[in-house]
Amino acid sequence: PEGETRLESILISAAALEARVAELAQAIARDHNSPDPLHLVAVLKGAWIFLADLARALRRAGGPAVQYHFVRATTYGTGMKGADERSRQVRLEGLPSAVRGSTVVLVEDILDQGFTLAGIRKALLDDAGARAVRLCVLLDKHLDAPTPEVARLRQSLVPDYVGFSVPDRWVAGYGLDVAEEFRDLPYIAVVREECFR
């Protein structure tokens, strides 16, 4: 991207994001054939742009009535993941009680190691009482060398809806950040990791 030396390249263009989000909305609308409202739970901060675009695309697709919820999960902080991680504690804020007995689509920016999604899915089912939790991830990162623990966790987290598969690189834009930067980019870019280590 022009003028930003900390970004290596554009991985997914704004046009590709828009088209794929519309396809995801059509799939979600098709799958939710219930008169009950669909509960979308977005993970803050990274998924808010994705959720906003997905919500508008759901309406254009003739989708169901939707109720929106936001949960904040803390696993990364300002530090970056380590290659040899085996587990992470996930702290949640804002777990919605209105999802009890309902189908939930958990909207996340990226499926990386899986600690965040696994923790939120478990809390939505066990603590909030959701009937079912479907996973919708914008990016599904293919990890090069996950620990055995992470590999097992990832096998248990098969998303129902995936925007794009991406390589095991740092990415930012369209809500995703690196050290709280780049969320406002209209595309997904590959980040030069050495600039942030």
Short mmCIF file of C-alpha atoms in Angstrom, two decimals:
data_model
loop_
_atom_site.label_atom_id
_atom_site.label_comp_id
_atom_site.label_asym_id
_atom_site.label_seq_id
_atom_site.Cartn_x
_atom_site.Cartn_y
_atom_site.Cartn_z
CA PRO A 1 0.00 0.00 0.00
CA GLU A 2 1.28 3.37 -1.02
CA GLY A 3 3.04 5.41 1.64
CA GLU A 4 2.86 2.83 4.43
CA THR A 5 6.17 1.02 4.79
CA ARG A 6 4.94 -1.21 7.63
CA LEU A 7 2.51 -2.97 5.30
CA GLU A 8 3.88 -5.42 2.77
CA SER A 9 0.97 -5.83 0.36
CA ILE A 10 -2.79 -5.89 -0.05
CA LEU A 11 -4.00 -9.44 0.49
CA ILE A 12 -7.76 -8.95 0.00
CA SER A 13 -9.16 -5.91 -1.81
CA ALA A 14 -12.12 -3.85 -0.66
CA ALA A 15 -14.13 -5.10 -3.66
CA ALA A 16 -13.38 -8.74 -2.82
CA LEU A 17 -14.41 -8.13 0.81
CA GLU A 18 -17.70 -6.56 -0.25
CA ALA A 19 -18.53 -9.41 -2.63
CA ARG A 20 -17.67 -12.14 -0.15
CA VAL A 21 -19.59 -10.52 2.72
CA ALA A 22 -22.67 -10.46 0.45
CA GLU A 23 -22.21 -14.19 -0.23
CA LEU A 24 -21.87 -14.93 3.48
CA ALA A 25 -25.05 -12.97 4.20
CA GLN A 26 -26.94 -14.98 1.57
CA ALA A 27 -25.73 -18.25 3.12
CA ILE A 28 -26.71 -17.14 6.64
CA ALA A 29 -30.13 -15.95 5.44
CA ARG A 30 -30.70 -19.27 3.64
CA ASP A 31 -29.68 -21.31 6.70
CA HIS A 32 -31.81 -19.40 9.21
CA ASN A 33 -35.30 -20.38 8.13
CA SER A 34 -37.01 -19.63 11.42
CA PRO A 35 -39.51 -16.93 12.38
CA ASP A 36 -37.38 -16.29 15.46
CA PRO A 37 -34.84 -13.48 15.27
CA LEU A 38 -31.26 -14.39 14.54
CA HIS A 39 -28.78 -13.25 17.18
CA LEU A 40 -25.48 -11.97 15.82
CA VAL A 41 -22.77 -11.72 18.47
CA ALA A 42 -19.71 -9.80 17.31
CA VAL A 43 -16.35 -9.95 19.02
CA LEU A 44 -14.95 -6.50 19.77
CA LYS A 45 -12.96 -4.75 18.61
CA GLY A 46 -11.94 -6.58 15.45
CA ALA A 47 -15.30 -7.74 14.09
CA TRP A 48 -17.30 -4.52 14.25
CA ILE A 49 -16.70 -3.42 10.64
CA PHE A 50 -17.36 -6.95 9.38
CA LEU A 51 -20.58 -7.10 11.45
CA ALA A 52 -21.83 -3.74 10.15
CA ASP A 53 -21.32 -4.78 6.53
CA LEU A 54 -22.73 -8.26 7.18
CA ALA A 55 -25.86 -6.80 8.81
CA ARG A 56 -26.58 -4.56 5.83
CA ALA A 57 -25.90 -7.43 3.43
CA LEU A 58 -28.31 -9.65 5.41
CA ARG A 59 -31.05 -7.07 4.96
CA ARG A 60 -30.36 -6.82 1.21
CA ALA A 61 -30.47 -10.64 1.02
CA GLY A 62 -33.94 -10.68 2.60
CA GLY A 63 -32.56 -12.23 5.74
CA PRO A 64 -34.30 -12.73 9.06
CA ALA A 65 -34.91 -10.19 11.78
CA VAL A 66 -31.63 -9.73 13.60
CA GLN A 67 -30.68 -8.79 17.12
CA TYR A 68 -27.13 -7.52 17.64
CA HIS A 69 -24.87 -8.14 20.59
CA PHE A 70 -21.24 -7.38 21.30
CA VAL A 71 -18.82 -9.22 23.51
CA ARG A 72 -15.30 -8.14 24.37
CA ALA A 73 -12.74 -10.88 24.72
CA THR A 74 -9.27 -10.26 26.08
CA THR A 75 -6.58 -12.70 25.02
CA TYR A 76 -4.03 -10.71 23.08
CA GLY A 77 -3.76 -7.36 24.81
CA THR A 78 -1.05 -5.41 23.03
CA GLY A 79 1.25 -8.43 22.86
CA MET A 80 1.44 -10.84 19.97
CA LYS A 81 0.81 -14.57 19.99
CA GLY A 82 3.72 -16.93 20.50
CA ALA A 83 4.47 -19.84 18.18
CA ASP A 84 4.78 -22.31 21.05
CA GLU A 85 1.55 -21.43 22.88
CA ARG A 86 -0.50 -24.26 24.28
CA SER A 87 -3.35 -22.31 25.86
CA ARG A 88 -4.55 -18.83 26.69
CA GLN A 89 -6.99 -17.53 29.24
CA VAL A 90 -9.96 -15.73 27.70
CA ARG A 91 -11.70 -13.02 29.72
CA LEU A 92 -15.15 -12.00 28.50
CA GLU A 93 -17.17 -8.83 29.02
CA GLY A 94 -20.74 -8.26 27.91
CA LEU A 95 -21.96 -11.83 27.46
CA PRO A 96 -25.57 -11.33 26.27
CA SER A 97 -28.37 -12.91 28.29
CA ALA A 98 -30.96 -12.33 25.54
CA VAL A 99 -29.62 -15.29 23.52
CA ARG A 100 -31.02 -17.94 25.89
CA GLY A 101 -32.73 -20.64 23.83
CA SER A 102 -31.79 -18.95 20.54
CA THR A 103 -29.56 -19.64 17.58
CA VAL A 104 -26.49 -17.43 17.61
CA VAL A 105 -24.06 -16.60 14.84
CA LEU A 106 -20.76 -15.68 16.47
CA VAL A 107 -19.08 -13.14 14.19
CA GLU A 108 -15.29 -12.92 14.44
CA ASP A 109 -12.63 -11.21 12.37
CA ILE A 110 -10.08 -14.03 12.31
CA LEU A 111 -9.74 -17.63 13.42
CA ASP A 112 -6.09 -17.87 14.42
CA GLN A 113 -5.13 -20.23 17.22
CA GLY A 114 -8.77 -20.57 18.29
CA PHE A 115 -8.57 -19.69 21.98
CA THR A 116 -10.92 -16.71 21.70
CA LEU A 117 -13.60 -18.42 19.61
CA ALA A 118 -13.56 -21.56 21.73
CA GLY A 119 -13.92 -19.53 24.93
CA ILE A 120 -16.77 -17.40 23.63
CA ARG A 121 -18.63 -20.32 22.04
CA LYS A 122 -18.43 -22.25 25.32
CA ALA A 123 -19.68 -19.24 27.31
CA LEU A 124 -22.57 -18.63 24.91
CA LEU A 125 -23.69 -22.25 25.20
CA ASP A 126 -22.95 -22.94 28.87
CA ASP A 127 -23.40 -19.57 30.56
CA ALA A 128 -25.75 -17.60 28.27
CA GLY A 129 -27.86 -20.64 27.33
CA ALA A 130 -27.82 -20.33 23.55
CA ARG A 131 -29.49 -23.26 21.78
CA ALA A 132 -26.87 -23.34 19.01
CA VAL A 133 -23.79 -21.33 18.08
CA ARG A 134 -22.67 -21.07 14.48
CA LEU A 135 -19.26 -19.61 13.73
CA CYS A 136 -18.80 -16.93 11.07
CA VAL A 137 -15.21 -15.84 10.56
CA LEU A 138 -14.01 -13.34 8.02
CA LEU A 139 -10.54 -14.90 7.90
CA ASP A 140 -9.49 -18.48 8.60
CA LYS A 141 -5.73 -18.49 9.13
CA HIS A 142 -3.88 -21.65 8.15
CA LEU A 143 -1.19 -22.02 10.80
CA ASP A 144 2.19 -23.29 9.61
CA ALA A 145 3.33 -25.06 12.77
CA PRO A 146 0.70 -25.09 15.53
CA THR A 147 1.42 -26.80 18.81
CA PRO A 148 -0.43 -30.12 19.24
CA GLU A 149 -2.83 -28.39 21.63
CA VAL A 150 -3.64 -25.66 19.12
CA ALA A 151 -4.00 -28.21 16.30
CA ARG A 152 -6.56 -30.16 18.37
CA LEU A 153 -8.43 -26.99 19.27
CA ARG A 154 -8.55 -25.89 15.64
CA GLN A 155 -9.94 -29.29 14.60
CA SER A 156 -12.81 -28.74 17.04
CA LEU A 157 -13.53 -25.26 15.64
CA VAL A 158 -14.86 -25.76 12.13
CA PRO A 159 -16.50 -22.48 11.10
CA ASP A 160 -19.94 -22.62 9.51
CA TYR A 161 -19.18 -19.55 7.40
CA VAL A 162 -15.72 -18.49 6.21
CA GLY A 163 -14.90 -15.38 4.24
CA PHE A 164 -11.35 -16.15 3.17
CA SER A 165 -8.54 -18.56 4.00
CA VAL A 166 -5.30 -16.71 4.65
CA PRO A 167 -1.69 -17.78 5.17
CA ASP A 168 0.06 -17.70 8.54
CA ARG A 169 1.04 -14.04 8.29
CA TRP A 170 0.17 -10.99 10.30
CA VAL A 171 -2.74 -9.21 8.66
CA ALA A 172 -4.56 -5.96 9.37
CA GLY A 173 -7.35 -3.79 8.04
CA TYR A 174 -11.15 -3.99 7.84
CA GLY A 175 -11.34 -4.01 11.64
CA LEU A 176 -8.23 -6.10 12.32
CA ASP A 177 -5.35 -4.35 14.02
CA VAL A 178 -1.74 -4.71 14.91
CA ALA A 179 -1.04 -2.87 18.17
CA GLU A 180 -4.32 -0.91 17.69
CA GLU A 181 -3.33 0.38 14.24
CA PHE A 182 -4.78 -0.15 10.74
CA ARG A 183 -8.37 -1.05 11.74
CA ASP A 184 -9.71 1.62 9.38
CA LEU A 185 -8.12 0.27 6.20
CA PRO A 186 -10.81 -0.72 3.64
CA TYR A 187 -8.84 -3.85 2.68
CA ILE A 188 -6.84 -6.63 4.35
CA ALA A 189 -3.08 -6.10 4.19
CA VAL A 190 -0.08 -8.23 5.07
CA VAL A 191 1.92 -6.58 7.85
CA ARG A 192 5.70 -6.48 8.01
CA GLU A 193 6.12 -8.31 11.31
CA GLU A 194 9.62 -6.98 11.91
CA CYS A 195 8.18 -3.47 12.28
CA PHE A 196 6.25 -4.56 15.39
CA ARG A 197 8.59 -6.93 17.20
#
